[in-house]
């Protein structure tokens, strides 16, 4: 049985139009998750360790104010296009579109005011919550009125996130959730003792601005071969890696498949990621620097969390040999990701 509660969480600042932000608490016997109507943010996710103790395993803030200030997309749904678009430009049907540059020379996670920084309209479901918004034609430089639905449902140990969209003009779209996890407990110093595996035979090498070069490289014999579980800290040392911020290429298809698994031996917590998406960005919180004060006054230093963002491949709109990222009028964008929490 999943229970769903809605509570007030705060008000948007007047310069942001005011507006009530609500929190939706989804709870089963195994998992408790709190989701905000601002940015569809997963603000809290509590799951049991092997002794049955609940701990919060996602980074974030105690108050709305933390989320309305600048932060690295903690827990939010990002779009209209997740990840990076080179030089903030793309061409469609002979017309060039220019986006806001918010990541060096590139556009990242939807631009200056992406889906993570807006209020969504909520609808309570028996076992979850559905959020809706209309992204108007021209918002952040993207073409077409885009209707978007993001649905969170909790069933036992499994949190499902479904993304649907329809457009009035051809537009690129790639949606993901940007939760930062630490299976020890949020606020722990690092994730070096986590064991991770990713079911991917290839990955995308990137240039010095994190844009894919266009090569689809085999993981075999490299530090990107995560097909068998590796202990993160030892693995980064062994391959002299500063961390991961790379797209791993998943087997294509619309069916649900297991794509990643993380195990935290001290607590016994495990997290599996299943998805219908063609890629997963593995990010190890390389840009966290301890400057943000998170929940319970926790500091979040470098490598104190990991993200597994299921999505289309970065810069796919400029790389025709990457999976199709365009949504046309009359079509439906529809992807689901499932996070399954267990103990071992």
Short mmCIF file of N, CA and C in Angstrom, two decimals, residues 62-211:
data_model
loop_
_atom_site.label_atom_id
_atom_site.label_comp_id
_atom_site.label_asym_id
_atom_site.label_seq_id
_atom_site.Cartn_x
_atom_site.Cartn_y
_atom_site.Cartn_z
N UNK A 62 16.44 21.93 3.09
CA UNK A 62 15.30 21.82 4.01
C UNK A 62 14.17 22.78 3.64
N UNK A 63 14.49 23.86 2.93
CA UNK A 63 13.48 24.88 2.64
C UNK A 63 13.44 25.20 1.16
N UNK A 64 12.33 25.82 0.76
CA UNK A 64 12.16 26.21 -0.65
C UNK A 64 13.25 27.18 -1.08
N UNK A 65 13.67 28.04 -0.15
CA UNK A 65 14.67 29.06 -0.49
C UNK A 65 15.94 28.44 -1.08
N UNK A 66 16.35 27.28 -0.53
CA UNK A 66 17.52 26.59 -1.07
C UNK A 66 17.35 26.25 -2.54
N UNK A 67 16.15 25.81 -2.89
CA UNK A 67 15.89 25.38 -4.28
C UNK A 67 15.68 26.55 -5.24
N UNK A 68 15.24 27.70 -4.73
CA UNK A 68 15.02 28.84 -5.64
C UNK A 68 16.31 29.61 -5.91
N UNK A 69 17.34 29.39 -5.07
CA UNK A 69 18.66 29.97 -5.34
C UNK A 69 19.41 29.07 -6.32
N UNK A 70 20.58 29.51 -6.73
CA UNK A 70 21.40 28.71 -7.65
C UNK A 70 21.88 27.44 -6.96
N UNK A 71 21.66 26.32 -7.60
CA UNK A 71 22.16 25.03 -7.09
C UNK A 71 22.28 24.08 -8.29
N UNK A 72 23.00 22.97 -8.12
CA UNK A 72 23.29 22.11 -9.27
C UNK A 72 22.17 21.11 -9.59
N UNK A 73 20.92 21.63 -9.71
CA UNK A 73 19.78 20.83 -10.18
C UNK A 73 19.42 19.68 -9.23
N UNK A 74 19.63 19.86 -7.92
CA UNK A 74 19.34 18.80 -6.96
C UNK A 74 17.91 18.28 -7.13
N UNK A 75 17.78 17.00 -7.47
CA UNK A 75 16.49 16.32 -7.47
C UNK A 75 15.51 16.71 -8.53
N UNK A 76 15.87 17.64 -9.42
CA UNK A 76 14.89 18.25 -10.32
C UNK A 76 14.72 17.50 -11.63
N UNK A 77 13.57 17.73 -12.26
CA UNK A 77 13.37 17.32 -13.65
C UNK A 77 13.96 18.42 -14.52
N UNK A 78 14.84 18.04 -15.44
CA UNK A 78 15.48 19.04 -16.31
C UNK A 78 15.02 18.86 -17.75
N UNK A 79 14.86 19.99 -18.44
CA UNK A 79 14.41 20.02 -19.82
C UNK A 79 14.29 21.46 -20.27
N UNK A 80 13.96 21.71 -21.49
CA UNK A 80 13.36 20.82 -22.46
C UNK A 80 14.35 19.76 -22.95
N UNK A 81 15.65 20.08 -22.93
CA UNK A 81 16.64 19.07 -23.32
C UNK A 81 17.66 18.93 -22.18
N UNK A 82 17.71 17.74 -21.61
CA UNK A 82 18.69 17.45 -20.56
C UNK A 82 20.09 17.43 -21.17
N UNK A 83 21.08 17.72 -20.32
CA UNK A 83 22.48 17.67 -20.71
C UNK A 83 22.83 18.83 -21.65
N UNK A 84 23.91 18.69 -22.42
CA UNK A 84 24.50 19.82 -23.13
C UNK A 84 24.16 19.83 -24.62
N UNK A 85 23.96 21.05 -25.12
CA UNK A 85 23.84 21.29 -26.57
C UNK A 85 24.99 22.22 -26.95
N UNK A 86 25.82 21.75 -27.88
CA UNK A 86 27.05 22.46 -28.25
C UNK A 86 26.75 23.87 -28.76
N UNK A 87 27.45 24.84 -28.19
CA UNK A 87 27.33 26.25 -28.60
C UNK A 87 25.91 26.80 -28.49
N UNK A 88 25.03 26.05 -27.79
CA UNK A 88 23.65 26.51 -27.62
C UNK A 88 22.92 26.73 -28.92
N UNK A 89 23.22 25.93 -29.94
CA UNK A 89 22.53 26.12 -31.23
C UNK A 89 22.20 24.79 -31.87
N UNK A 90 21.14 24.84 -32.66
CA UNK A 90 20.80 23.70 -33.53
C UNK A 90 19.95 24.22 -34.68
N UNK A 91 19.87 23.45 -35.75
CA UNK A 91 19.07 23.83 -36.92
C UNK A 91 17.99 22.78 -37.16
N UNK A 92 16.80 23.29 -37.50
CA UNK A 92 15.67 22.42 -37.84
C UNK A 92 14.98 22.99 -39.06
N UNK A 93 14.79 22.15 -40.08
CA UNK A 93 14.09 22.59 -41.30
C UNK A 93 14.66 23.90 -41.83
N UNK A 94 15.99 24.01 -41.78
CA UNK A 94 16.65 25.18 -42.36
C UNK A 94 16.66 26.41 -41.49
N UNK A 95 16.10 26.32 -40.29
CA UNK A 95 16.09 27.48 -39.39
C UNK A 95 17.02 27.21 -38.21
N UNK A 96 17.83 28.22 -37.84
CA UNK A 96 18.73 28.04 -36.70
C UNK A 96 18.08 28.57 -35.43
N UNK A 97 18.22 27.80 -34.37
CA UNK A 97 17.71 28.19 -33.06
C UNK A 97 18.88 28.43 -32.13
N UNK A 98 18.77 29.52 -31.36
CA UNK A 98 19.84 29.88 -30.42
C UNK A 98 19.31 29.80 -29.01
N UNK A 99 20.09 29.15 -28.15
CA UNK A 99 19.72 28.95 -26.76
C UNK A 99 20.63 29.74 -25.84
N UNK A 100 20.21 29.89 -24.60
CA UNK A 100 21.01 30.58 -23.59
C UNK A 100 22.23 29.72 -23.25
N UNK A 101 23.40 30.37 -23.16
CA UNK A 101 24.62 29.66 -22.80
C UNK A 101 24.82 29.73 -21.29
N UNK A 102 24.66 28.59 -20.61
CA UNK A 102 24.77 28.59 -19.15
C UNK A 102 25.78 27.56 -18.66
N UNK A 103 26.64 27.08 -19.58
CA UNK A 103 27.64 26.08 -19.19
C UNK A 103 28.85 26.28 -20.10
N UNK A 104 29.64 27.31 -19.79
CA UNK A 104 30.73 27.66 -20.70
C UNK A 104 30.13 28.06 -22.04
N UNK A 105 30.63 27.46 -23.14
CA UNK A 105 30.13 27.82 -24.46
C UNK A 105 28.84 27.09 -24.83
N UNK A 106 28.29 26.30 -23.91
CA UNK A 106 27.18 25.41 -24.23
C UNK A 106 25.92 25.74 -23.44
N UNK A 107 24.81 25.17 -23.89
CA UNK A 107 23.55 25.26 -23.16
C UNK A 107 23.34 23.95 -22.40
N UNK A 108 22.97 24.06 -21.13
CA UNK A 108 22.85 22.88 -20.27
C UNK A 108 21.46 22.81 -19.63
N UNK A 109 20.84 21.62 -19.70
CA UNK A 109 19.62 21.31 -18.94
C UNK A 109 18.49 22.33 -19.15
N UNK A 110 18.34 22.78 -20.40
CA UNK A 110 17.17 23.62 -20.70
C UNK A 110 17.41 25.11 -20.69
N UNK A 111 18.59 25.55 -20.23
CA UNK A 111 18.89 26.98 -20.34
C UNK A 111 18.79 27.75 -19.03
N UNK A 112 18.49 29.06 -19.16
CA UNK A 112 18.51 29.95 -17.99
C UNK A 112 17.40 29.61 -17.00
N UNK A 113 16.21 29.30 -17.54
CA UNK A 113 15.08 28.95 -16.68
C UNK A 113 14.39 27.72 -17.27
N UNK A 114 15.02 26.58 -16.99
CA UNK A 114 14.50 25.32 -17.52
C UNK A 114 13.36 24.79 -16.67
N UNK A 115 12.99 23.54 -16.93
CA UNK A 115 11.85 22.92 -16.24
C UNK A 115 12.08 22.78 -14.74
N UNK A 116 13.34 22.85 -14.32
CA UNK A 116 13.68 22.72 -12.90
C UNK A 116 13.35 23.96 -12.09
N UNK A 117 13.08 25.09 -12.77
CA UNK A 117 12.93 26.37 -12.06
C UNK A 117 11.52 26.93 -12.18
N UNK A 118 10.55 26.08 -12.48
CA UNK A 118 9.17 26.56 -12.66
C UNK A 118 8.19 25.73 -11.82
N UNK A 119 7.03 26.33 -11.57
CA UNK A 119 5.95 25.63 -10.87
C UNK A 119 5.17 24.77 -11.84
N UNK A 120 4.87 23.56 -11.41
CA UNK A 120 4.07 22.62 -12.19
C UNK A 120 2.70 22.46 -11.53
N UNK A 121 1.70 22.06 -12.31
CA UNK A 121 0.35 21.83 -11.78
C UNK A 121 0.21 20.37 -11.37
N UNK A 122 -0.08 20.11 -10.08
CA UNK A 122 -0.12 18.73 -9.60
C UNK A 122 -1.51 18.10 -9.64
N UNK A 123 -1.51 16.79 -9.77
CA UNK A 123 -2.75 16.00 -9.64
C UNK A 123 -2.40 14.75 -8.83
N UNK A 124 -3.09 14.57 -7.70
CA UNK A 124 -2.82 13.42 -6.84
C UNK A 124 -3.41 12.16 -7.45
N UNK A 125 -2.63 11.09 -7.47
CA UNK A 125 -3.06 9.78 -7.95
C UNK A 125 -3.15 8.83 -6.75
N UNK A 126 -3.80 7.67 -6.91
CA UNK A 126 -3.90 6.74 -5.78
C UNK A 126 -2.54 6.34 -5.20
N UNK A 127 -1.51 6.23 -6.05
CA UNK A 127 -0.19 5.79 -5.54
C UNK A 127 0.93 6.74 -5.97
N UNK A 128 0.56 8.00 -6.26
CA UNK A 128 1.60 8.93 -6.70
C UNK A 128 1.06 10.30 -7.01
N UNK A 129 1.78 11.00 -7.88
CA UNK A 129 1.40 12.37 -8.26
C UNK A 129 1.84 12.63 -9.70
N UNK A 130 0.98 13.32 -10.43
CA UNK A 130 1.30 13.70 -11.81
C UNK A 130 1.39 15.22 -11.89
N UNK A 131 2.45 15.69 -12.54
CA UNK A 131 2.65 17.13 -12.73
C UNK A 131 2.49 17.47 -14.21
N UNK A 132 1.90 18.64 -14.47
CA UNK A 132 1.71 19.08 -15.86
C UNK A 132 2.20 20.51 -16.01
N UNK A 133 2.77 20.81 -17.18
CA UNK A 133 2.97 22.20 -17.55
C UNK A 133 3.01 22.33 -19.06
N UNK A 134 2.68 23.54 -19.51
CA UNK A 134 2.80 23.89 -20.93
C UNK A 134 4.04 24.76 -21.07
N UNK A 135 5.01 24.28 -21.82
CA UNK A 135 6.20 25.08 -22.14
C UNK A 135 5.89 25.81 -23.44
N UNK A 136 5.71 27.14 -23.39
CA UNK A 136 5.24 27.85 -24.58
C UNK A 136 6.26 27.90 -25.70
N UNK A 137 5.75 28.05 -26.90
CA UNK A 137 6.59 28.20 -28.10
C UNK A 137 7.60 29.32 -27.87
N UNK A 138 8.89 29.02 -28.08
CA UNK A 138 9.92 30.04 -27.91
C UNK A 138 10.53 30.08 -26.52
N UNK A 139 9.97 29.34 -25.57
CA UNK A 139 10.54 29.35 -24.22
C UNK A 139 11.98 28.85 -24.28
N UNK A 140 12.90 29.65 -23.73
CA UNK A 140 14.34 29.32 -23.73
C UNK A 140 14.87 29.05 -25.14
N UNK A 141 14.16 29.58 -26.15
CA UNK A 141 14.65 29.45 -27.53
C UNK A 141 14.16 28.23 -28.27
N UNK A 142 13.37 27.38 -27.61
CA UNK A 142 12.91 26.12 -28.25
C UNK A 142 11.59 26.32 -28.99
N UNK A 143 11.45 25.64 -30.14
CA UNK A 143 10.21 25.80 -30.92
C UNK A 143 9.05 24.94 -30.39
N UNK A 144 7.83 25.45 -30.58
CA UNK A 144 6.64 24.67 -30.32
C UNK A 144 6.09 24.80 -28.91
N UNK A 145 4.75 24.81 -28.83
CA UNK A 145 4.09 24.66 -27.54
C UNK A 145 4.25 23.20 -27.13
N UNK A 146 4.87 22.96 -25.99
CA UNK A 146 5.13 21.60 -25.54
C UNK A 146 4.33 21.32 -24.27
N UNK A 147 3.41 20.36 -24.37
CA UNK A 147 2.68 19.91 -23.18
C UNK A 147 3.48 18.78 -22.56
N UNK A 148 3.74 18.89 -21.24
CA UNK A 148 4.58 17.90 -20.56
C UNK A 148 3.89 17.38 -19.31
N UNK A 149 3.93 16.06 -19.15
CA UNK A 149 3.43 15.41 -17.94
C UNK A 149 4.57 14.59 -17.33
N UNK A 150 4.80 14.77 -16.03
CA UNK A 150 5.78 13.95 -15.30
C UNK A 150 5.02 13.27 -14.18
N UNK A 151 5.06 11.93 -14.15
CA UNK A 151 4.29 11.16 -13.18
C UNK A 151 5.21 10.32 -12.31
N UNK A 152 5.10 10.51 -11.00
CA UNK A 152 5.84 9.70 -10.03
C UNK A 152 4.85 8.73 -9.37
N UNK A 153 5.17 7.44 -9.40
CA UNK A 153 4.34 6.47 -8.68
C UNK A 153 5.25 5.57 -7.85
N UNK A 154 4.79 5.25 -6.66
CA UNK A 154 5.56 4.41 -5.74
C UNK A 154 4.80 3.12 -5.49
N UNK A 155 5.50 2.01 -5.71
CA UNK A 155 4.90 0.70 -5.48
C UNK A 155 5.92 -0.16 -4.74
N UNK A 156 5.71 -0.36 -3.44
CA UNK A 156 6.66 -1.14 -2.66
C UNK A 156 8.03 -0.50 -2.66
N UNK A 157 9.00 -1.22 -3.23
CA UNK A 157 10.39 -0.74 -3.27
C UNK A 157 10.72 0.04 -4.54
N UNK A 158 9.72 0.27 -5.38
CA UNK A 158 9.99 0.80 -6.72
C UNK A 158 9.34 2.16 -6.94
N UNK A 159 10.18 3.12 -7.31
CA UNK A 159 9.70 4.45 -7.70
C UNK A 159 9.78 4.56 -9.21
N UNK A 160 8.65 4.77 -9.86
CA UNK A 160 8.61 4.93 -11.32
C UNK A 160 8.45 6.40 -11.65
N UNK A 161 9.21 6.86 -12.66
CA UNK A 161 9.09 8.24 -13.15
C UNK A 161 8.77 8.15 -14.64
N UNK A 162 7.58 8.60 -15.02
CA UNK A 162 7.16 8.56 -16.42
C UNK A 162 7.10 9.98 -16.98
N UNK A 163 7.64 10.15 -18.19
CA UNK A 163 7.66 11.44 -18.87
C UNK A 163 6.87 11.33 -20.17
N UNK A 164 5.90 12.22 -20.36
CA UNK A 164 5.15 12.25 -21.61
C UNK A 164 5.12 13.69 -22.12
N UNK A 165 5.11 13.83 -23.44
CA UNK A 165 5.04 15.17 -24.01
C UNK A 165 4.44 15.13 -25.41
N UNK A 166 3.80 16.26 -25.78
CA UNK A 166 3.26 16.46 -27.13
C UNK A 166 3.61 17.88 -27.54
N UNK A 167 3.86 18.07 -28.84
CA UNK A 167 4.31 19.38 -29.31
C UNK A 167 3.50 19.88 -30.50
N UNK A 168 3.47 21.22 -30.65
CA UNK A 168 2.78 21.82 -31.81
C UNK A 168 3.74 22.03 -32.98
N UNK A 169 5.06 22.00 -32.72
CA UNK A 169 6.08 22.12 -33.78
C UNK A 169 7.19 21.14 -33.46
N UNK A 170 7.91 20.72 -34.48
CA UNK A 170 9.03 19.81 -34.26
C UNK A 170 10.03 20.44 -33.30
N UNK A 171 10.41 19.69 -32.27
CA UNK A 171 11.33 20.21 -31.24
C UNK A 171 12.19 19.09 -30.69
N UNK A 172 13.42 19.40 -30.30
CA UNK A 172 14.18 18.40 -29.55
C UNK A 172 13.62 18.29 -28.14
N UNK A 173 13.63 17.08 -27.59
CA UNK A 173 13.21 16.90 -26.20
C UNK A 173 13.96 15.71 -25.61
N UNK A 174 14.44 15.88 -24.38
CA UNK A 174 15.08 14.80 -23.63
C UNK A 174 14.94 15.15 -22.16
N UNK A 175 14.12 14.38 -21.46
CA UNK A 175 13.82 14.70 -20.06
C UNK A 175 14.47 13.69 -19.12
N UNK A 176 14.91 14.17 -17.97
CA UNK A 176 15.46 13.28 -16.95
C UNK A 176 15.24 13.88 -15.58
N UNK A 177 15.48 13.06 -14.56
CA UNK A 177 15.53 13.57 -13.19
C UNK A 177 16.98 13.60 -12.75
N UNK A 178 17.34 14.69 -12.05
CA UNK A 178 18.74 14.94 -11.69
C UNK A 178 18.99 14.74 -10.19
N UNK A 179 18.43 13.67 -9.61
CA UNK A 179 18.67 13.41 -8.19
C UNK A 179 20.13 13.02 -7.96
N UNK A 180 20.67 13.52 -6.85
CA UNK A 180 22.03 13.19 -6.40
C UNK A 180 21.89 12.20 -5.24
N UNK A 181 22.46 11.02 -5.39
CA UNK A 181 22.32 9.96 -4.39
C UNK A 181 23.60 9.73 -3.60
N UNK A 182 23.42 9.40 -2.32
CA UNK A 182 24.49 8.81 -1.51
C UNK A 182 23.80 7.76 -0.64
N UNK A 183 24.05 6.48 -0.94
CA UNK A 183 23.30 5.41 -0.28
C UNK A 183 23.71 5.20 1.17
N UNK A 184 24.82 5.84 1.61
CA UNK A 184 25.17 5.81 3.04
C UNK A 184 24.12 6.63 3.79
N UNK A 185 24.02 7.88 3.44
CA UNK A 185 23.01 8.84 3.91
C UNK A 185 23.44 10.17 3.30
N UNK A 186 22.48 11.01 2.92
CA UNK A 186 22.84 12.32 2.36
C UNK A 186 23.68 13.06 3.39
N UNK A 187 24.70 13.78 2.93
CA UNK A 187 25.58 14.48 3.86
C UNK A 187 26.83 13.69 4.19
N UNK A 188 26.90 12.42 3.73
CA UNK A 188 28.13 11.64 3.92
C UNK A 188 29.24 12.22 3.04
N UNK A 189 30.48 12.00 3.45
CA UNK A 189 31.61 12.72 2.86
C UNK A 189 31.87 12.38 1.39
N UNK A 190 31.69 11.10 1.01
CA UNK A 190 31.97 10.72 -0.38
C UNK A 190 31.20 9.45 -0.72
N UNK A 191 31.34 9.02 -1.97
CA UNK A 191 30.68 7.78 -2.42
C UNK A 191 31.73 6.74 -2.83
N UNK A 192 32.93 6.87 -2.32
CA UNK A 192 34.03 5.99 -2.73
C UNK A 192 33.79 4.53 -2.37
N UNK A 193 33.00 4.28 -1.31
CA UNK A 193 32.77 2.89 -0.90
C UNK A 193 31.57 2.25 -1.60
N UNK A 194 30.96 2.98 -2.55
CA UNK A 194 29.85 2.41 -3.32
C UNK A 194 30.39 1.53 -4.45
N UNK A 195 29.68 0.45 -4.74
CA UNK A 195 30.02 -0.41 -5.87
C UNK A 195 28.99 -0.18 -6.97
N UNK A 196 29.48 0.07 -8.19
CA UNK A 196 28.57 0.40 -9.28
C UNK A 196 28.82 -0.47 -10.49
N UNK A 197 27.75 -0.78 -11.20
CA UNK A 197 27.87 -1.42 -12.52
C UNK A 197 26.87 -0.75 -13.47
N UNK A 198 27.30 -0.61 -14.72
CA UNK A 198 26.45 -0.03 -15.77
C UNK A 198 26.48 -0.96 -16.98
N UNK A 199 25.30 -1.34 -17.45
CA UNK A 199 25.17 -2.30 -18.55
C UNK A 199 25.35 -1.58 -19.89
N UNK A 200 26.58 -1.22 -20.19
CA UNK A 200 26.84 -0.49 -21.43
C UNK A 200 28.16 -0.96 -22.05
N UNK A 201 28.11 -1.29 -23.34
CA UNK A 201 29.31 -1.72 -24.06
C UNK A 201 30.09 -0.54 -24.64
N UNK A 202 29.43 0.64 -24.68
CA UNK A 202 30.10 1.81 -25.25
C UNK A 202 29.71 3.06 -24.49
N UNK A 203 30.52 4.10 -24.69
CA UNK A 203 30.27 5.39 -24.03
C UNK A 203 30.66 6.48 -25.01
N UNK A 204 30.39 7.75 -24.63
CA UNK A 204 30.69 8.88 -25.51
C UNK A 204 31.87 9.68 -24.95
N UNK A 205 33.05 9.60 -25.60
CA UNK A 205 34.14 10.50 -25.22
C UNK A 205 33.72 11.95 -25.44
N UNK A 206 34.26 12.87 -24.62
CA UNK A 206 33.86 14.28 -24.68
C UNK A 206 35.07 15.19 -24.86
N UNK A 207 34.80 16.40 -25.36
CA UNK A 207 35.87 17.40 -25.46
C UNK A 207 36.02 18.12 -24.12
N UNK A 208 36.84 19.15 -24.07
CA UNK A 208 37.10 19.78 -22.77
C UNK A 208 35.94 20.63 -22.27
N UNK A 209 34.87 20.78 -23.07
CA UNK A 209 33.66 21.45 -22.57
C UNK A 209 32.55 20.42 -22.30
N UNK A 210 32.89 19.14 -22.30
CA UNK A 210 31.98 18.02 -22.00
C UNK A 210 30.97 17.74 -23.11
N UNK A 211 31.27 18.23 -24.32
CA UNK A 211 30.43 17.91 -25.48
C UNK A 211 30.97 16.63 -26.12
#
